[in-house]
Short mmCIF file of C-alpha atoms in Angstrom, two decimals:
data_model
loop_
_atom_site.label_atom_id
_atom_site.label_comp_id
_atom_site.label_asym_id
_atom_site.label_seq_id
_atom_site.Cartn_x
_atom_site.Cartn_y
_atom_site.Cartn_z
CA MET B 28 0.60 0.39 -0.67
CA GLN B 29 0.67 3.22 -0.83
CA TYR B 30 0.73 6.61 1.44
CA LYS B 31 0.17 10.05 0.01
CA MET B 32 0.44 11.48 2.98
CA GLN B 33 1.50 9.87 7.03
CA THR B 34 1.18 10.91 10.32
CA LYS B 35 3.23 9.99 13.28
CA ASN B 36 2.14 11.12 17.33
CA LEU B 37 0.83 14.23 16.30
CA ASN B 38 -0.29 16.68 18.87
CA LEU B 39 -1.70 20.02 18.65
CA HIS B 40 -2.08 22.95 21.56
CA TYR B 41 -4.32 25.58 20.41
CA GLY B 42 -2.67 27.73 23.80
CA ASN B 43 -3.24 25.63 26.79
CA LYS B 44 -5.73 23.37 25.65
CA GLN B 45 -4.15 20.26 23.84
CA ALA B 46 -6.81 19.84 20.91
CA LEU B 47 -5.10 16.52 19.25
CA TYR B 48 -2.92 14.16 20.87
CA ASN B 49 -0.54 11.62 19.14
CA ILE B 50 -1.83 10.83 15.82
CA SER B 51 -0.76 8.88 13.75
CA LEU B 52 -2.65 7.87 11.04
CA ASP B 53 -2.18 6.76 7.24
CA VAL B 54 -4.08 8.37 3.81
CA PRO B 55 -4.29 6.01 1.57
CA THR B 56 -3.00 6.90 -2.43
CA ASN B 57 -6.02 7.22 -4.43
CA LYS B 58 -8.12 7.13 -1.78
CA VAL B 59 -11.03 8.96 -0.11
CA VAL B 60 -10.57 8.74 3.78
CA ALA B 61 -13.77 10.22 6.08
CA LEU B 62 -12.67 11.53 9.37
CA ILE B 63 -15.50 11.22 11.25
CA GLY B 64 -15.97 12.15 15.06
CA PRO B 65 -18.78 14.83 17.31
CA SER B 66 -19.00 18.34 16.62
CA GLY B 67 -15.25 19.87 18.35
CA CYS B 68 -13.67 16.02 18.39
CA GLY B 69 -10.79 17.50 16.43
CA LYS B 70 -11.00 16.16 13.15
CA SER B 71 -11.51 19.78 11.28
CA THR B 72 -8.25 20.65 13.13
CA PHE B 73 -6.81 17.30 12.12
CA LEU B 74 -7.51 18.41 8.09
CA LYS B 75 -6.05 21.89 8.36
CA THR B 76 -2.50 20.69 9.46
CA LEU B 77 -2.35 18.64 6.51
CA ASN B 78 -1.40 21.57 4.55
CA ARG B 79 -0.82 24.03 7.47
CA MET B 80 -4.27 25.95 7.05
CA ASN B 81 -3.15 26.10 11.30
CA ASP B 82 -0.52 28.56 9.93
CA LEU B 83 -2.65 31.18 10.43
CA VAL B 84 -4.23 30.72 14.07
CA GLU B 85 -2.66 32.87 16.72
CA ASN B 86 -1.36 30.42 19.88
CA VAL B 87 -1.32 27.02 17.75
CA HIS B 88 2.13 24.74 18.67
CA ILE B 89 2.44 21.49 16.47
CA ASP B 90 4.75 18.59 17.17
CA GLY B 91 5.20 15.24 15.76
CA ASP B 92 5.33 14.18 11.82
CA ILE B 93 3.38 14.71 9.42
CA PHE B 94 4.47 13.54 5.89
CA LEU B 95 3.40 13.75 2.09
CA ASP B 96 5.33 12.17 -0.39
CA GLY B 97 7.58 10.96 2.49
CA SER B 98 8.64 14.83 3.47
CA ASP B 99 7.98 16.95 5.99
CA ILE B 100 5.58 19.88 4.82
CA TYR B 101 6.76 20.62 8.58
CA ALA B 102 10.81 21.08 7.69
CA PRO B 103 11.94 24.61 7.78
CA ASP B 104 11.96 24.88 3.56
CA THR B 105 9.06 24.33 2.96
CA ASP B 106 7.95 26.41 0.54
CA ILE B 107 3.78 26.69 2.21
CA VAL B 108 1.94 28.37 -1.29
CA HIS B 109 3.22 24.90 -3.04
CA LEU B 110 2.08 22.80 -0.30
CA ARG B 111 -1.40 23.96 -0.58
CA LYS B 112 -0.10 23.70 -3.88
CA ARG B 113 -0.34 19.90 -4.48
CA VAL B 114 -2.89 20.27 -0.87
CA GLY B 115 -5.73 21.82 -1.95
CA MET B 116 -8.90 22.60 0.58
CA VAL B 117 -12.83 22.46 -0.05
CA PHE B 118 -14.79 23.69 3.16
CA GLN B 119 -18.18 23.75 4.13
CA ARG B 120 -19.69 26.69 2.65
CA PRO B 121 -19.07 27.05 -1.10
CA ASN B 122 -16.70 30.81 -0.86
CA PRO B 123 -16.52 31.89 -4.86
CA PHE B 124 -14.40 35.17 -5.16
CA PRO B 125 -17.10 37.76 -6.17
CA MET B 126 -15.99 37.76 -9.81
CA SER B 127 -17.04 35.38 -13.32
CA ILE B 128 -17.32 32.00 -13.44
CA TYR B 129 -14.36 32.01 -15.27
CA GLU B 130 -11.92 34.19 -13.09
CA ASN B 131 -12.94 31.58 -10.58
CA ILE B 132 -10.79 28.94 -12.26
CA ALA B 133 -8.08 30.68 -13.88
CA TYR B 134 -7.02 32.41 -10.06
CA GLY B 135 -5.43 29.99 -9.48
CA PRO B 136 -3.28 28.60 -12.60
CA ARG B 137 -2.90 32.42 -13.11
CA ILE B 138 -0.57 32.86 -9.76
CA HIS B 139 1.05 30.30 -10.38
CA GLY B 140 3.13 31.13 -13.35
CA ILE B 141 -0.37 30.82 -16.06
CA SER B 142 -1.34 34.08 -18.16
CA ASN B 143 -1.37 31.83 -22.25
CA LYS B 144 -5.26 33.11 -23.28
CA LYS B 145 -4.98 29.30 -24.63
CA GLN B 146 -4.19 27.33 -21.69
CA LEU B 147 -6.29 28.87 -19.51
CA ASP B 148 -9.02 28.13 -21.48
CA GLU B 149 -7.73 24.51 -22.09
CA ILE B 150 -6.94 24.56 -17.62
CA VAL B 151 -10.89 26.60 -17.00
CA GLU B 152 -12.78 24.04 -19.15
CA LYS B 153 -11.24 20.92 -18.00
CA SER B 154 -11.56 21.89 -14.42
CA LEU B 155 -15.19 22.57 -14.97
CA ARG B 156 -15.42 18.70 -17.08
CA ASN B 157 -13.49 17.31 -14.01
CA ALA B 158 -15.71 18.50 -11.52
CA ALA B 159 -19.18 17.68 -13.27
CA LEU B 160 -19.55 21.44 -13.78
CA TRP B 161 -19.17 22.36 -17.77
CA ASP B 162 -22.04 21.75 -18.75
CA GLU B 163 -24.70 23.78 -16.93
CA VAL B 164 -22.03 26.23 -16.64
CA LYS B 165 -19.98 26.16 -20.61
CA ASP B 166 -23.00 28.58 -22.63
CA ARG B 167 -22.49 31.49 -18.45
CA LEU B 168 -18.52 31.70 -18.23
CA ASN B 169 -18.98 34.86 -17.84
CA ASP B 170 -21.57 35.62 -15.48
CA SER B 171 -20.74 36.44 -11.79
CA ALA B 172 -20.74 33.17 -9.43
CA MET B 173 -21.70 35.00 -6.99
CA GLY B 174 -25.44 33.50 -9.28
CA MET B 175 -25.07 29.85 -9.25
CA SER B 176 -27.67 27.56 -7.08
CA GLY B 177 -24.88 27.28 -3.24
CA GLY B 178 -24.09 22.78 -5.02
CA GLN B 179 -22.65 24.52 -8.14
CA GLN B 180 -20.98 27.13 -6.26
CA GLN B 181 -19.57 24.30 -4.34
CA ARG B 182 -18.30 22.60 -7.43
CA LEU B 183 -17.22 25.24 -8.37
CA CYS B 184 -15.19 25.75 -5.60
CA ILE B 185 -13.14 21.93 -6.33
CA ALA B 186 -13.43 22.60 -10.15
CA ARG B 187 -10.77 26.04 -8.92
CA VAL B 188 -9.06 23.44 -6.13
CA LEU B 189 -8.59 21.29 -9.44
CA ALA B 190 -7.57 23.96 -12.24
CA VAL B 191 -4.46 23.78 -9.72
CA GLU B 192 -3.52 20.71 -10.50
CA PRO B 193 -2.98 18.89 -7.05
CA GLU B 194 -2.41 15.61 -4.94
CA VAL B 195 -4.25 16.17 -2.35
CA ILE B 196 -7.77 17.08 -1.85
CA LEU B 197 -9.44 18.31 1.96
CA MET B 198 -13.01 18.90 2.08
CA ASP B 199 -14.39 19.85 5.75
CA GLU B 200 -17.71 18.59 5.06
CA PRO B 201 -18.45 19.63 1.53
CA CYS B 202 -22.10 18.55 1.78
CA SER B 203 -23.24 20.14 4.38
CA ALA B 204 -24.44 23.28 3.07
CA LEU B 205 -26.48 22.18 0.65
CA ASP B 206 -29.79 20.38 -0.76
CA PRO B 207 -29.68 15.68 -1.07
CA ILE B 208 -29.36 16.56 -5.42
CA SER B 209 -26.61 18.11 -4.50
CA THR B 210 -24.52 16.62 -2.20
CA MET B 211 -25.27 13.50 -4.32
CA LYS B 212 -23.24 14.94 -7.32
CA ILE B 213 -21.05 15.87 -5.00
CA GLU B 214 -20.72 12.54 -3.50
CA GLU B 215 -20.96 11.33 -7.22
CA LEU B 216 -18.04 13.45 -7.57
CA VAL B 217 -16.07 12.16 -4.79
CA THR B 218 -15.43 8.97 -6.03
CA VAL B 219 -14.39 9.36 -9.87
CA LEU B 220 -11.98 12.10 -8.55
CA LYS B 221 -10.19 9.36 -6.25
CA GLU B 222 -8.50 7.60 -9.32
CA LYS B 223 -6.14 11.15 -9.42
CA TYR B 224 -6.45 11.89 -6.35
CA THR B 225 -6.46 11.17 -2.87
CA ILE B 226 -8.25 12.54 -0.50
CA VAL B 227 -9.10 14.01 2.94
CA MET B 228 -13.23 13.96 4.21
CA VAL B 229 -14.40 16.01 6.96
CA THR B 230 -17.93 14.65 7.59
CA HIS B 231 -21.00 14.94 9.93
CA ASN B 232 -22.78 12.48 7.80
CA MET B 233 -22.72 9.22 8.08
CA GLN B 234 -24.33 7.73 5.63
CA GLN B 235 -21.73 10.32 3.40
CA ALA B 236 -18.79 8.11 5.08
CA ALA B 237 -19.91 4.69 4.72
CA ARG B 238 -20.93 5.41 0.45
CA VAL B 239 -18.16 7.10 -0.56
CA SER B 240 -14.88 6.76 1.16
CA ASP B 241 -12.67 3.50 1.26
CA TYR B 242 -11.69 4.29 5.16
CA THR B 243 -12.90 5.87 7.67
CA ALA B 244 -11.29 7.73 10.71
CA PHE B 245 -13.50 8.13 14.59
CA PHE B 246 -12.16 11.29 16.64
CA LEU B 247 -13.02 11.47 20.30
CA ASN B 248 -12.08 14.37 22.14
CA GLY B 249 -8.80 14.88 19.97
CA LYS B 250 -8.22 11.44 20.08
CA LEU B 251 -7.94 8.94 17.34
CA ILE B 252 -9.93 5.73 18.60
CA GLU B 253 -10.47 3.84 15.62
CA HIS B 254 -9.52 4.14 11.70
CA ASP B 255 -10.10 0.83 9.37
CA ILE B 256 -11.69 0.02 5.74
CA THR B 257 -15.36 1.62 6.40
CA ASP B 258 -16.78 -1.42 5.36
CA VAL B 259 -15.56 -3.15 9.02
CA ILE B 260 -16.10 0.56 10.73
CA PHE B 261 -19.51 0.41 9.90
CA THR B 262 -20.57 -3.31 10.60
CA ASN B 263 -17.94 -4.62 12.90
CA PRO B 264 -16.14 -1.52 14.40
CA SER B 265 -14.02 -3.26 17.19
CA ASN B 266 -14.87 -0.65 19.87
CA LYS B 267 -17.38 0.16 21.80
CA GLU B 268 -16.99 3.39 20.77
CA THR B 269 -17.16 4.39 17.57
CA GLU B 270 -19.69 1.61 16.93
CA ASP B 271 -21.50 4.43 19.74
CA TYR B 272 -21.43 6.67 17.29
CA ILE B 273 -22.14 5.64 13.97
CA SER B 274 -25.40 4.56 15.25
CA GLY B 275 -26.13 7.45 16.49
CA ARG B 276 -25.63 6.99 20.00
CA PHE B 277 -24.57 9.42 21.11
CA GLY B 278 -22.56 12.68 19.02
CA MET S 295 -17.28 15.74 26.52
CA GLU S 296 -21.03 14.98 28.09
CA GLN S 297 -22.38 12.09 26.51
CA GLN S 298 -25.39 12.19 25.66
CA ILE S 299 -27.75 9.09 24.74
CA THR S 300 -29.17 9.47 21.71
CA ARG S 301 -32.77 7.55 19.34
CA LYS S 302 -34.95 6.44 22.86
CA ALA S 303 -37.50 5.78 19.96
CA TYR S 304 -34.85 3.78 17.38
CA ILE S 305 -33.65 2.22 19.98
CA GLU S 306 -37.03 1.18 21.41
CA GLU S 307 -38.75 -0.17 18.31
CA LEU S 308 -34.76 -2.55 18.22
CA ALA S 309 -35.49 -3.34 21.09
CA LYS S 310 -39.40 -4.28 20.19
CA ILE S 311 -38.28 -6.13 17.26
CA GLN S 312 -36.10 -8.61 20.01
CA GLU S 313 -39.18 -9.53 22.12
CA LYS S 314 -41.13 -10.03 19.18
CA VAL S 315 -38.84 -13.02 18.25
CA VAL S 316 -38.42 -14.31 21.43
CA GLU S 317 -42.18 -14.63 21.82
CA MET S 318 -42.02 -16.47 17.76
CA GLY S 319 -39.90 -18.53 18.99
CA ILE S 320 -41.81 -19.68 22.18
CA ALA S 321 -44.63 -20.20 20.34
CA ALA S 322 -42.69 -22.56 17.35
CA GLU S 323 -41.22 -24.31 20.17
CA THR S 324 -44.85 -24.77 21.45
CA ALA S 325 -46.46 -25.84 18.30
CA CYS S 326 -44.19 -28.59 18.57
CA LYS S 327 -44.73 -29.77 21.51
CA ASN S 328 -47.69 -29.86 20.90
CA ALA S 329 -47.75 -31.39 17.55
CA ILE S 330 -46.37 -33.94 19.52
CA GLU S 331 -47.65 -35.24 21.50
CA ALA S 332 -50.74 -34.90 20.26
CA LEU S 333 -49.35 -37.56 17.85
CA LEU S 334 -48.22 -40.00 20.78
CA ASN S 335 -51.15 -39.92 22.42
CA PHE S 336 -53.23 -39.32 18.97
CA ASP S 337 -54.84 -36.16 20.75
CA LYS S 338 -57.42 -34.86 17.77
CA ASN S 339 -57.51 -31.54 19.92
CA LEU S 340 -54.75 -30.95 20.56
CA ALA S 341 -53.58 -31.55 17.25
CA ALA S 342 -56.28 -28.75 16.03
CA GLU S 343 -55.32 -26.93 18.32
CA VAL S 344 -51.05 -26.46 16.96
CA MET S 345 -53.37 -25.83 13.10
CA LYS S 346 -54.99 -23.33 14.21
CA ASN S 347 -52.56 -21.21 16.13
CA ASP S 348 -50.55 -22.19 13.90
CA ASP S 349 -51.99 -18.70 12.06
CA ILE S 350 -50.51 -16.55 15.48
CA ILE S 351 -46.68 -17.26 14.24
CA ASP S 352 -47.57 -16.09 10.50
CA ASP S 353 -48.43 -13.13 11.83
CA LEU S 354 -45.89 -12.61 13.72
CA LEU S 355 -43.80 -13.16 10.96
CA ILE S 356 -45.28 -10.63 9.45
CA ASP S 357 -45.32 -8.32 11.84
CA ILE S 358 -41.88 -8.31 12.74
CA GLU S 359 -40.57 -8.32 8.99
CA ASP S 360 -42.73 -4.98 8.56
CA SER S 361 -40.72 -3.06 12.10
CA CYS S 362 -37.74 -5.07 9.94
CA ILE S 363 -38.61 -2.74 6.56
CA LEU S 364 -39.53 0.50 8.59
CA LEU S 365 -35.54 0.37 10.06
CA ILE S 366 -34.36 0.38 7.55
CA ALA S 367 -36.07 2.30 5.47
CA LYS S 368 -36.68 5.32 8.19
CA GLN S 369 -33.26 4.69 10.57
CA GLN S 370 -29.84 3.39 8.76
CA PRO S 371 -28.91 1.29 10.95
CA ILE S 372 -25.75 0.19 10.77
CA ALA S 373 -23.49 -1.99 12.51
CA HIS S 374 -25.06 -4.71 15.84
CA ASP S 375 -28.18 -2.47 14.32
CA LEU S 376 -28.15 -3.15 11.36
CA ARG S 377 -27.38 -7.19 12.61
CA VAL S 378 -29.80 -6.79 14.86
CA ILE S 379 -32.49 -6.66 12.11
CA THR S 380 -30.77 -8.44 9.08
CA THR S 381 -30.65 -11.35 11.75
CA ALA S 382 -34.36 -10.82 13.60
CA PHE S 383 -35.38 -11.44 9.88
CA LYS S 384 -34.06 -14.77 8.53
CA ILE S 385 -34.79 -16.37 12.10
CA SER S 386 -38.26 -15.66 12.38
CA THR S 387 -37.69 -16.87 8.64
CA ASP S 388 -35.85 -20.42 10.47
CA LEU S 389 -39.57 -19.85 12.94
CA GLU S 390 -42.51 -20.17 10.75
CA ARG S 391 -40.78 -23.04 8.75
CA ILE S 392 -40.49 -24.49 12.58
CA GLY S 393 -44.45 -23.43 13.00
CA ASP S 394 -45.43 -25.42 9.87
CA HIS S 395 -43.67 -28.70 10.27
CA ALA S 396 -45.01 -28.42 13.65
CA PHE S 397 -48.41 -27.89 12.04
CA ASP S 398 -47.78 -30.78 8.71
CA ILE S 399 -46.94 -32.91 12.21
CA ALA S 400 -50.06 -32.02 13.50
CA LYS S 401 -51.93 -32.06 10.30
CA ILE S 402 -50.90 -36.16 9.86
CA THR S 403 -51.93 -36.80 13.60
CA CYS S 404 -56.06 -35.36 13.10
CA ASN S 405 -55.91 -37.38 9.12
CA SER S 406 -55.84 -40.37 10.71
CA LYS S 407 -58.48 -43.04 11.70
CA LYS S 408 -56.39 -44.60 14.43
CA ALA S 409 -53.21 -44.03 16.60
CA PHE S 410 -50.53 -45.07 15.24
CA ASP S 411 -49.02 -48.69 16.36
CA PHE S 412 -44.87 -48.44 16.35
CA ASP S 413 -42.52 -48.43 18.82
CA GLU S 414 -41.83 -44.86 20.25
CA THR S 415 -38.47 -44.58 21.20
CA SER S 416 -36.96 -43.40 18.59
CA ILE S 417 -39.29 -40.46 16.82
CA LYS S 418 -39.57 -39.29 20.91
CA LYS S 419 -35.76 -39.26 21.01
CA LEU S 420 -35.29 -37.76 17.72
CA SER S 421 -38.56 -35.19 19.27
CA ASP S 422 -36.88 -33.94 22.75
CA CYS S 423 -34.06 -33.51 20.95
CA ALA S 424 -35.31 -31.36 17.80
CA VAL S 425 -37.26 -29.14 20.65
CA ASN S 426 -34.49 -28.58 22.88
CA MET S 427 -33.06 -27.25 19.76
CA ILE S 428 -35.78 -25.40 18.52
CA ASN S 429 -35.85 -23.65 23.20
CA MET S 430 -31.86 -23.45 23.13
CA SER S 431 -31.31 -21.37 20.11
CA THR S 432 -33.89 -19.35 20.89
CA THR S 433 -32.63 -18.74 24.80
CA ALA S 434 -29.17 -18.00 22.71
CA TYR S 435 -30.88 -15.37 21.38
CA LYS S 436 -32.29 -14.23 24.50
CA ASN S 437 -29.31 -14.22 26.33
CA ALA S 438 -26.87 -13.88 23.42
CA ASP S 439 -25.19 -16.35 24.59
CA VAL S 440 -22.71 -18.25 22.01
CA ASN S 441 -21.58 -20.71 23.85
CA MET S 442 -24.95 -21.66 23.46
CA ALA S 443 -25.34 -21.68 20.41
CA GLU S 444 -22.40 -22.66 19.28
CA LYS S 445 -23.48 -26.03 21.71
CA VAL S 446 -26.67 -26.24 19.10
CA CYS S 447 -24.30 -26.82 15.99
CA ILE S 448 -22.81 -29.21 17.53
CA GLU S 449 -26.52 -30.11 18.62
CA ASP S 450 -27.20 -31.14 14.85
CA ASP S 451 -24.95 -34.42 14.60
CA THR S 452 -27.42 -35.85 17.49
CA ALA S 453 -30.51 -34.74 15.51
CA ASP S 454 -29.53 -36.63 11.54
CA SER S 455 -28.24 -39.40 13.84
CA LEU S 456 -31.03 -40.65 15.29
CA PHE S 457 -32.98 -39.58 12.00
CA ALA S 458 -31.64 -42.06 10.43
CA LYS S 459 -32.07 -44.69 13.90
CA THR S 460 -35.69 -43.36 13.47
CA LEU S 461 -36.46 -43.96 9.80
CA THR S 462 -34.59 -48.09 10.23
CA GLN S 463 -36.73 -48.57 13.24
CA ILE S 464 -40.25 -47.86 11.05
CA ALA S 465 -39.32 -49.94 8.00
CA ALA S 466 -38.48 -52.30 10.82
CA PHE S 467 -41.64 -51.84 13.19
CA ASN S 468 -44.05 -50.83 11.04
CA GLU S 469 -44.96 -53.00 7.65
CA ASN S 470 -46.36 -50.72 6.04
CA LYS S 471 -49.38 -49.22 8.44
CA GLY S 472 -48.37 -45.88 8.55
CA ILE S 473 -44.33 -45.81 7.19
CA SER S 474 -44.33 -42.94 5.32
CA GLU S 475 -46.80 -40.70 7.57
CA LEU S 476 -44.33 -41.58 10.26
CA SER S 477 -41.21 -41.09 8.26
CA PHE S 478 -41.91 -37.72 6.95
CA ILE S 479 -42.14 -36.44 10.98
CA SER S 480 -39.27 -37.80 11.27
CA ARG S 481 -37.82 -35.62 7.72
CA TYR S 482 -40.62 -33.10 9.55
CA LEU S 483 -38.02 -33.25 13.35
CA GLU S 484 -34.79 -33.45 11.71
CA ARG S 485 -35.91 -30.45 9.67
CA ILE S 486 -36.70 -28.66 13.00
CA GLY S 487 -32.94 -29.14 13.94
CA ASP S 488 -31.52 -28.02 11.00
CA HIS S 489 -33.94 -24.89 11.30
CA ALA S 490 -32.86 -24.83 15.03
CA THR S 491 -29.72 -24.91 13.69
CA ASN S 492 -29.41 -21.66 11.31
CA ILE S 493 -31.41 -19.73 14.58
CA ALA S 494 -28.64 -20.60 16.68
CA GLU S 495 -25.94 -18.98 13.64
CA TRP S 496 -27.05 -16.52 13.41
CA VAL S 497 -26.62 -15.67 17.49
CA ILE S 498 -22.54 -16.73 16.38
CA TYR S 499 -23.66 -13.61 13.79
CA LEU S 500 -26.24 -11.21 15.60
CA GLU S 501 -22.88 -11.12 18.85
CA THR S 502 -19.35 -11.28 16.59
CA ALA S 503 -19.82 -10.38 13.14
CA GLU S 504 -18.49 -13.87 12.34
CA ARG S 505 -20.53 -16.37 9.42
CA ILE S 506 -20.76 -19.56 10.27
CA ARG S 507 -20.69 -21.53 6.81
CA LYS S 508 -22.26 -24.55 6.13
CA THR S 509 -19.43 -26.93 4.83
CA ASN S 510 -17.86 -25.65 7.87
CA ARG S 511 -20.08 -25.92 10.99
CA LEU S 512 -18.28 -25.81 14.30
CA SER S 513 -18.01 -29.91 14.65
CA ASP S 514 -16.65 -30.39 11.94
#
């Protein structure tokens, strides 16, 4: 098994408060890993350590190791902009830029130095196609992204991540603000995207974790309680707390 | 973090399904006991009662199935909860079949003009074994007792060998009088043992998530 990302004995403190305890988790290449657990269990915090989004929070202290393709992403010489290109992120609420659909997608590649119009056109089309959005928006690429539906906006955000050709996509409850049909579209998309990308997804929707992920990790009070193949977690978890949580006994 | 227990109605509904399965188990065991008693005492009234009471077992099956289907549709059960539901489906089907066999035995008594003239030792042993297997498998289910369920699986071999002996004895003693009826009864009893074994295997699955393969039974 090849691992795209690995964490080893990861501890994270916000000031004096410890939020993550000794997390060691492997993320296999081209698989979907779902992170589940009740609110405040540390799953989103953990997700954000994978592309160093927590660097933006004051008073954060992290120890332990996080590897991307075997290289420590917290090494002093890490180029954070390049890291976040390789490890992209989709947030809970769709957050398109207040500009056209086209410009939303072209923005990232431009920052990374692509200015050729033809090349940008190709990237925009390819990204929108890969995010299963092209057919819905190809005739209105110059319309504002703010006029799209929530589900379309979220797929636009996924297309925006795809435009900079990442290797890993982090998703923080990507469907929690979406209607059921849009949710299903995103889930369909995730199963297609994993052929090319490695995906780590935080979700509060247990059935979503069961449907789309290959591996599931259960967090509770900042600790990784259990992680295993999703089929095992949802049929016969070894830990009682995992069983109680996934069967809705608490949370 | 404080952990609050949730899904009270759902948990109660799961427990109700299990209670109904236990109730069905008791009904099926009673039906078998009475069917054999009716046969041995040539008690046509008791046999008729067994046949009539089969409706109760059939109604319980529909009731359990409906409850299971509703929970699957509305509650997305997983892990142990899902095993409670799938095993309720499977076990209630086996219990319904046991009820049918008791019905069949009672029907033979009802349709017979006079008591069967035969040495009842073997068939008595076989029926004791079968009834005991139903009792053990439903008790194992009720008490989540994997050890007891494993004993039922082993007991199935005893039922099979008692069945073979009973057939030989019937053939030797009966000189064609009632031989087919008694052979059928023995066969029904042997099948009851098989259904009890299925139930025991589902109990093991319910509690451990381990599947017992027919070709790899505990006694092998």
